[in-house]
Amino acid sequence: MCSRSSTYIISPTPSIFPFPSLGGVNERREISRLFVSCQDESRLNRGGAAISIWRAEQGTGGDPAFESNQGLWNSGYYSQLFGIGGVMVTVAILWLSTGYFGGIGAPFAPYFWPYLGQLPKKKERKRPVRVYMDGCFDLMHYGHANALRQAKLLGDQLVVGVVSDEEIVANKGPPVLSMEERLTLVSGLKWVDEVIPNAPYEITEEFMNTLFNKYNIDYIIHGDDPCLLPDGTDAYALAKKVGRYKQIKRTEGVSSTDIVGRILLTFKQKEAGSMETTTDANQNTGATCDKVKSQLSNFLPTSRRIMQFSNGQAPSPGARVVYIDGAFDLFHAGHVEILRSARQLGDFLLVGVHDDQAIRDRRGYRPIMHLHERTLSVLACRYVDEVIIGAPWEVSRDMITTFNISLVVHGTVTEGSSVVGIDSYAVPKSMGIFQTITSTKPITTVSVATRIIDNHEAYKCVE
């Protein structure tokens, strides 16, 4: 029973619930300033908005039982008891609301269930959006890289299918690069998360279901250029029909056909001993086919495109900067592997790409790909952090100091130079920071070009 001399401190809000907040003296003082006198226990029950809480005797001559309980409150006993965890809180709620095991049977407890539902909940982890794009990726160039970059922007994870050799032969003609080489190139791109080898050229219903169910693909991506089967039908018709198709813009100014034409023209002028530019050679000797002639040298570099390919990060203080240079013409699997090996030797990989004139002076012919085209191909590689565009042929002490280079490396497979008696790495060697690393793939730009020249009839107008 509640006597006339008894006073109850009541909280008008549920924010103090559950009980651990009732433990110390300071907490009790902050519970509320609202004092409600009552004549009996039934008036407390009618207090509806309250949650319970503390009984304080006024004046002297308090109840000995209460004084004993007050000592327990002041000692922090109840605070610790109710702070053990969620189990005690649950028991206390049942005790208040039902009166089970001698509880007070407070009918107001159910009013607080909605507030308990507002407690912070663990957010469900959202499944990443997975997108799929396929291709032959033969004679890999910056146009391929830019297509995959755009595809990655449409999702969180990019899965790339590399079409099998048999499918390429049936639909386009023999590939220049092997499946292994094409897989290395695609896997080496910074935007690619997963690769599916030997993908079909056509998105059949069976393969589409495999993409959706096995690989959890949400959307199938392709460029805005038509992709037709030999019978003239759309290779992506099924994906479009089910609403799981998205389109990106094709990169103008480059194609595998264009590169084949450049290779044939470059080596024609080399055999003739000509120092003409590729464009001049095209005009004088004739293009391999009209399409090659119309697409030759159409690349227009922009700062925005370079920024899209760049990591945009500087080396951190104290980082071990590794430097490697080269032409990186007709970017191939050998380039990817040597860049991977170089990156493993430090924290930051800086790559120097020589300009067109420097390559022409030392090799006797211009590179197949222009400086900025080669720069984009290198920047697209996941192992590269930064590129020096038009890097000097010789590594100087000033260059080493400016870029804080810790190690200069060079591979065992090289295109060679017609200039003798000049060691491009004399300075880093004298400083003890030069290292030769083994090239794991004996592939060169010339060896790739030779494959096309030896079978030029099959490649000269391949799509």
XYZ file of C-alpha atoms in Angstrom:
463
model
C 0.000 0.000 0.000
C 1.071 3.584 -0.634
C 0.870 5.764 2.538
C 0.013 9.457 2.580
C 3.602 10.311 3.440
C 4.966 8.415 0.499
C 6.068 10.146 -2.715
C 6.770 8.541 -6.092
C 9.163 9.855 -8.715
C 7.679 9.200 -12.126
C 9.193 9.588 -15.578
C 6.784 10.889 -18.247
C 8.881 9.523 -21.136
C 10.006 6.017 -22.114
C 13.552 7.137 -22.920
C 14.890 5.973 -19.528
C 13.786 2.400 -20.088
C 15.247 -0.215 -19.495
C 16.275 -0.392 -15.870
C 20.108 0.143 -15.895
C 19.412 3.881 -15.988
C 17.829 3.655 -12.524
C 20.991 2.666 -10.728
C 22.912 5.644 -9.299
C 21.883 8.677 -7.291
C 22.599 11.073 -10.132
C 20.496 9.038 -12.525
C 17.593 9.019 -10.066
C 17.809 12.757 -9.718
C 17.711 13.195 -13.476
C 14.807 10.833 -14.074
C 12.185 13.519 -13.634
C 11.155 16.593 -11.699
C 7.574 15.444 -11.608
C 6.314 14.346 -8.164
C 2.949 12.697 -7.849
C 1.376 11.926 -4.486
C -0.876 8.966 -4.251
C -3.276 7.504 -1.731
C -2.936 3.895 -2.708
C -1.413 1.524 -5.243
C -4.388 1.855 -7.576
C -3.624 5.542 -8.187
C -0.110 4.634 -9.252
C -1.502 2.088 -11.666
C -3.746 4.791 -13.135
C -0.643 6.918 -13.747
C -0.471 5.274 -17.159
C 2.389 7.313 -18.638
C 4.842 6.393 -15.912
C 7.276 3.448 -15.774
C 7.941 3.072 -12.161
C 10.495 3.853 -10.277
C 11.597 5.021 -6.994
C 9.945 5.416 -3.657
C 11.318 8.065 -1.304
C 10.280 8.617 2.226
C 9.892 12.261 3.253
C 11.310 13.523 6.539
C 12.545 11.228 9.292
C 11.370 7.917 10.619
C 11.361 6.149 7.254
C 10.469 2.581 6.713
C 13.436 0.350 7.705
C 12.785 -1.905 4.711
C 12.991 1.076 2.414
C 16.163 2.307 4.080
C 17.684 -1.101 3.412
C 16.658 -0.923 -0.256
C 17.976 2.625 -0.490
C 21.355 1.395 0.629
C 21.320 -1.171 -2.132
C 20.461 1.501 -4.723
C 23.210 3.793 -3.500
C 25.744 0.959 -3.608
C 24.962 0.379 -7.300
C 23.723 -3.166 -6.658
C 20.553 -2.891 -8.740
C 22.413 -0.945 -11.381
C 24.820 -3.803 -11.859
C 22.111 -6.420 -11.539
C 19.951 -4.978 -14.292
C 22.942 -4.143 -16.449
C 23.890 -7.743 -17.106
C 22.144 -7.928 -20.428
C 19.019 -8.394 -22.424
C 17.807 -11.391 -20.406
C 17.361 -9.382 -17.223
C 15.625 -6.609 -19.143
C 13.152 -9.092 -20.595
C 12.392 -10.602 -17.192
C 11.856 -7.140 -15.740
C 9.401 -6.250 -18.502
C 7.384 -9.394 -17.885
C 7.462 -8.737 -14.145
C 6.054 -5.267 -14.632
C 3.386 -6.119 -17.153
C 2.035 -9.439 -15.877
C 2.680 -9.575 -12.175
C 4.060 -13.066 -12.657
C 6.096 -14.361 -9.702
C 4.781 -11.582 -7.482
C 5.302 -8.684 -9.853
C 3.416 -5.445 -9.439
C 1.381 -5.970 -12.588
C 1.924 -2.531 -14.105
C -0.578 -2.249 -16.952
C 1.309 0.629 -18.563
C 4.270 -1.484 -19.704
C 2.664 -2.489 -23.037
C 2.571 1.171 -24.036
C 6.325 1.018 -24.426
C 6.470 -1.863 -26.921
C 6.346 0.560 -29.932
C 9.300 2.483 -28.544
C 11.314 -0.708 -28.243
C 10.701 -1.253 -31.946
C 12.441 2.036 -32.661
C 15.748 0.823 -31.249
C 18.566 0.745 -33.874
C 18.514 -2.379 -36.007
C 21.400 -3.963 -37.826
C 21.200 -2.954 -41.475
C 20.965 -5.738 -43.997
C 23.942 -5.826 -46.313
C 22.906 -4.902 -49.822
C 23.931 -7.394 -52.507
C 26.355 -5.859 -55.015
C 25.067 -5.268 -58.534
C 26.963 -7.570 -60.896
C 27.219 -6.734 -64.589
C 28.518 -8.860 -67.442
C 30.282 -7.866 -70.632
C 31.923 -10.139 -73.174
C 34.188 -9.808 -76.168
C 37.018 -11.329 -78.159
C 39.552 -8.807 -76.801
C 41.960 -9.659 -79.595
C 44.715 -7.072 -80.089
C 43.709 -5.395 -76.827
C 43.554 -1.609 -77.084
C 42.324 1.383 -75.103
C 38.901 1.122 -76.759
C 38.386 -2.246 -75.073
C 39.591 -0.791 -71.780
C 37.251 2.187 -72.037
C 34.294 -0.084 -72.767
C 34.977 -2.110 -69.635
C 35.467 1.080 -67.631
C 32.017 2.267 -68.693
C 30.497 -1.137 -67.942
C 31.900 -1.078 -64.408
C 30.131 2.242 -63.794
C 26.779 0.473 -64.306
C 27.311 -1.874 -61.365
C 29.481 -2.775 -58.410
C 31.265 -5.824 -59.826
C 32.268 -6.451 -63.435
C 32.388 -9.990 -64.800
C 33.969 -10.323 -68.248
C 33.488 -13.196 -70.656
C 36.330 -13.917 -73.083
C 35.006 -15.569 -76.244
C 36.619 -18.897 -77.151
C 38.954 -19.351 -80.104
C 36.445 -21.640 -81.832
C 33.641 -19.087 -81.550
C 35.878 -16.323 -82.914
C 36.897 -18.445 -85.896
C 33.256 -19.264 -86.643
C 32.047 -15.661 -86.423
C 34.987 -13.360 -87.232
C 38.036 -15.269 -88.424
C 41.165 -16.547 -86.650
C 42.255 -14.612 -83.523
C 45.739 -13.109 -83.380
C 46.236 -13.788 -79.673
C 45.745 -17.093 -77.878
C 43.092 -17.593 -75.201
C 45.771 -17.501 -72.491
C 47.133 -14.192 -73.771
C 43.681 -12.644 -74.000
C 42.810 -13.816 -70.478
C 46.008 -12.238 -69.150
C 45.169 -8.932 -70.821
C 41.582 -8.826 -69.563
C 42.495 -9.912 -66.030
C 45.128 -7.193 -65.945
C 42.590 -4.382 -66.371
C 41.844 -2.384 -63.218
C 38.055 -2.444 -63.678
C 37.664 -6.220 -64.050
C 36.626 -8.263 -60.998
C 36.100 -11.703 -62.530
C 36.772 -13.420 -65.859
C 34.847 -16.243 -67.548
C 36.997 -18.044 -70.144
C 35.631 -19.619 -73.332
C 32.405 -17.644 -73.331
C 30.025 -18.106 -76.288
C 29.811 -15.423 -78.949
C 26.006 -15.431 -78.802
C 24.009 -14.906 -75.602
C 21.882 -18.050 -75.818
C 19.023 -18.745 -73.420
C 21.053 -21.481 -71.717
C 24.095 -19.268 -71.209
C 21.932 -16.337 -70.118
C 20.367 -18.494 -67.395
C 23.853 -19.584 -66.348
C 24.863 -15.943 -66.001
C 21.781 -15.117 -63.937
C 21.769 -18.196 -61.689
C 25.411 -19.269 -61.355
C 27.208 -15.931 -61.614
C 24.412 -13.783 -60.121
C 24.530 -11.367 -63.049
C 22.010 -8.532 -62.938
C 22.634 -6.923 -66.336
C 24.348 -7.786 -69.610
C 26.278 -4.892 -71.165
C 27.347 -4.137 -74.738
C 28.336 -1.142 -76.817
C 25.989 0.832 -79.032
C 27.541 -0.679 -82.161
C 25.537 -3.609 -83.588
C 26.719 -7.139 -82.844
C 25.226 -9.427 -85.470
C 25.463 -13.162 -85.933
C 26.253 -14.648 -89.386
C 22.507 -14.983 -90.040
C 22.003 -11.270 -89.340
C 20.253 -11.636 -85.971
C 21.159 -9.643 -82.857
C 23.519 -11.544 -80.523
C 21.924 -9.822 -77.503
C 18.259 -10.151 -78.506
C 17.341 -12.425 -75.583
C 18.932 -10.187 -72.962
C 17.016 -7.228 -74.373
C 13.771 -9.210 -74.370
C 13.947 -10.001 -70.642
C 14.901 -6.428 -69.728
C 18.370 -7.287 -68.450
C 20.374 -5.427 -71.104
C 22.206 -2.113 -70.783
C 24.185 -0.206 -73.389
C 27.353 1.883 -73.352
C 28.895 4.196 -75.908
C 31.494 2.776 -78.253
C 34.941 4.408 -78.209
C 35.581 6.011 -81.571
C 38.917 6.212 -83.351
C 40.237 2.712 -82.737
C 39.366 -0.874 -83.586
C 41.127 -4.183 -84.057
C 40.712 -3.742 -87.817
C 42.383 -0.353 -87.596
C 45.336 -1.824 -85.699
C 45.771 -4.633 -88.227
C 45.941 -2.018 -90.982
C 48.529 -0.004 -89.054
C 50.673 -3.094 -88.526
C 50.683 -4.003 -92.209
C 51.491 -0.429 -93.230
C 54.213 0.005 -90.610
C 56.088 -3.081 -91.689
C 55.687 -2.235 -95.370
C 57.439 1.054 -94.784
C 60.072 -0.659 -92.647
C 60.870 -3.090 -95.452
C 61.030 -0.186 -97.907
C 63.378 1.709 -95.594
C 60.964 4.627 -95.553
C 60.848 7.188 -92.735
C 57.360 8.299 -93.650
C 54.691 8.677 -91.034
C 51.951 6.083 -90.926
C 49.510 8.548 -92.463
C 51.886 9.267 -95.354
C 52.395 5.572 -95.913
C 48.657 5.101 -96.027
C 48.342 7.697 -98.773
C 51.277 6.401 -100.829
C 50.954 2.653 -100.549
C 47.206 2.356 -100.176
C 45.279 1.079 -97.216
C 44.689 -2.606 -96.773
C 40.994 -1.950 -97.088
C 38.792 1.119 -97.244
C 37.632 0.763 -93.652
C 41.214 0.824 -92.355
C 41.946 3.923 -94.390
C 38.942 5.776 -93.014
C 39.734 4.934 -89.383
C 43.492 5.490 -89.408
C 44.905 8.034 -86.923
C 41.551 9.294 -85.673
C 42.460 9.292 -81.989
C 41.946 12.649 -80.262
C 43.364 12.644 -76.718
C 41.704 14.687 -73.982
C 42.692 15.402 -70.393
C 39.320 14.078 -69.220
C 39.931 10.678 -70.808
C 43.361 10.436 -69.197
C 41.867 11.341 -65.807
C 39.213 8.641 -66.228
C 41.945 6.037 -66.653
C 44.240 7.398 -63.933
C 44.266 6.349 -60.276
C 44.735 9.967 -59.248
C 46.840 9.038 -56.220
C 50.341 10.142 -55.306
C 52.771 7.848 -53.495
C 52.433 8.011 -49.723
C 55.329 9.410 -47.653
C 58.104 6.853 -47.418
C 56.655 4.683 -50.196
C 59.066 2.585 -52.253
C 58.658 3.912 -55.805
C 59.599 1.501 -58.605
C 60.240 2.857 -62.105
C 60.068 0.982 -65.402
C 60.032 2.458 -68.901
C 59.435 1.378 -72.468
C 57.396 1.912 -75.619
C 54.569 -0.423 -74.568
C 53.490 -0.513 -78.185
C 50.651 -2.852 -79.134
C 50.044 -3.602 -75.439
C 50.243 -7.379 -74.934
C 50.377 -10.078 -72.255
C 54.153 -9.736 -71.910
C 53.680 -6.114 -70.845
C 51.090 -7.112 -68.238
C 53.368 -9.721 -66.690
C 56.441 -7.475 -66.499
C 54.369 -4.700 -64.913
C 53.015 -7.181 -62.386
C 56.541 -8.273 -61.466
C 57.720 -4.669 -61.177
C 54.804 -3.704 -58.919
C 55.623 -6.520 -56.511
C 59.017 -4.927 -55.822
C 57.602 -1.789 -54.225
C 54.610 0.210 -53.047
C 54.086 2.458 -56.079
C 54.747 1.703 -59.760
C 55.753 4.626 -61.967
C 55.866 3.840 -65.692
C 57.661 5.914 -68.307
C 56.162 5.777 -71.822
C 58.570 6.958 -74.546
C 57.314 9.381 -77.181
C 56.888 8.506 -80.851
C 59.983 10.352 -82.063
C 62.291 8.713 -79.517
C 61.103 5.277 -80.623
C 61.490 6.177 -84.283
C 65.046 7.453 -83.721
C 66.140 4.247 -81.999
C 64.185 1.605 -83.899
C 63.967 3.105 -87.353
C 60.176 3.154 -87.579
C 57.323 4.799 -85.789
C 55.330 2.878 -83.165
C 52.081 1.291 -84.262
C 50.117 3.033 -81.536
C 50.488 6.744 -80.837
C 51.891 8.099 -77.565
C 48.554 8.866 -75.924
C 47.027 5.598 -77.094
C 49.916 3.716 -75.511
C 49.580 5.839 -72.367
C 45.929 4.874 -71.933
C 46.729 1.181 -72.383
C 49.366 1.383 -69.651
C 47.131 3.408 -67.319
C 44.376 0.811 -67.692
C 46.641 -1.876 -66.210
C 45.775 -2.616 -62.579
C 49.440 -2.770 -61.548
C 50.265 0.781 -62.680
C 49.921 3.762 -60.338
C 51.279 6.630 -62.450
C 52.625 7.290 -65.950
C 55.202 9.745 -67.266
C 53.936 10.668 -70.744
C 56.856 11.090 -73.139
C 59.488 9.896 -70.674
C 63.160 10.495 -71.579
C 65.069 7.554 -73.000
C 67.861 7.909 -70.455
C 67.096 7.832 -66.726
C 68.856 10.841 -65.174
C 69.774 11.620 -61.566
C 67.476 14.640 -61.619
C 64.565 12.442 -62.703
C 65.287 9.963 -59.908
C 65.311 12.782 -57.351
C 62.199 14.502 -58.713
C 60.045 11.384 -58.561
C 61.726 9.953 -55.449
C 62.508 6.712 -57.290
C 63.830 3.912 -55.093
C 64.387 1.265 -57.766
C 64.707 1.220 -61.572
C 63.875 -2.085 -63.268
C 64.008 -3.504 -66.776
C 62.845 -6.809 -68.249
C 64.938 -9.463 -69.955
C 62.823 -9.365 -73.140
C 63.182 -6.159 -75.139
C 62.603 -4.837 -78.651
C 66.170 -3.566 -78.836
C 67.645 -0.312 -80.147
C 69.649 0.639 -83.209
C 71.663 3.128 -81.141
C 74.807 1.507 -79.734
C 77.214 2.670 -77.063
C 74.595 4.401 -74.899
C 73.390 2.813 -71.670
C 70.026 4.298 -70.748
C 70.380 3.016 -67.187
C 73.955 4.081 -66.456
C 72.935 6.503 -63.685
C 70.691 4.155 -61.666
C 73.329 1.439 -62.041
C 75.985 3.757 -60.592
C 73.628 4.559 -57.706
C 73.026 0.876 -57.004
C 69.268 1.071 -57.581
C 68.949 -0.849 -60.858
C 67.571 -4.365 -61.158
C 66.828 -6.683 -64.078
C 63.675 -8.758 -63.715
C 62.862 -11.875 -65.685
C 60.195 -11.552 -68.358
C 57.916 -14.560 -67.893
C 56.369 -14.340 -71.372
C 58.675 -14.123 -74.414
C 56.262 -11.904 -76.314
C 57.197 -8.682 -78.090
C 55.400 -6.156 -80.251
C 57.299 -7.488 -83.271
C 56.341 -11.102 -82.539
C 52.645 -10.175 -82.356
C 52.889 -8.127 -85.548
C 54.660 -10.996 -87.297
C 51.666 -13.258 -86.691
C 49.517 -10.832 -88.670
C 52.058 -10.291 -91.437
C 52.556 -14.040 -91.904
C 48.803 -14.526 -92.272
C 47.829 -11.114 -93.606
C 45.189 -12.398 -96.009
C 43.143 -13.718 -93.094
C 43.572 -10.598 -90.988
C 43.620 -7.689 -93.390
C 39.913 -6.831 -93.149
C 38.875 -8.771 -90.071
C 36.233 -7.099 -87.929
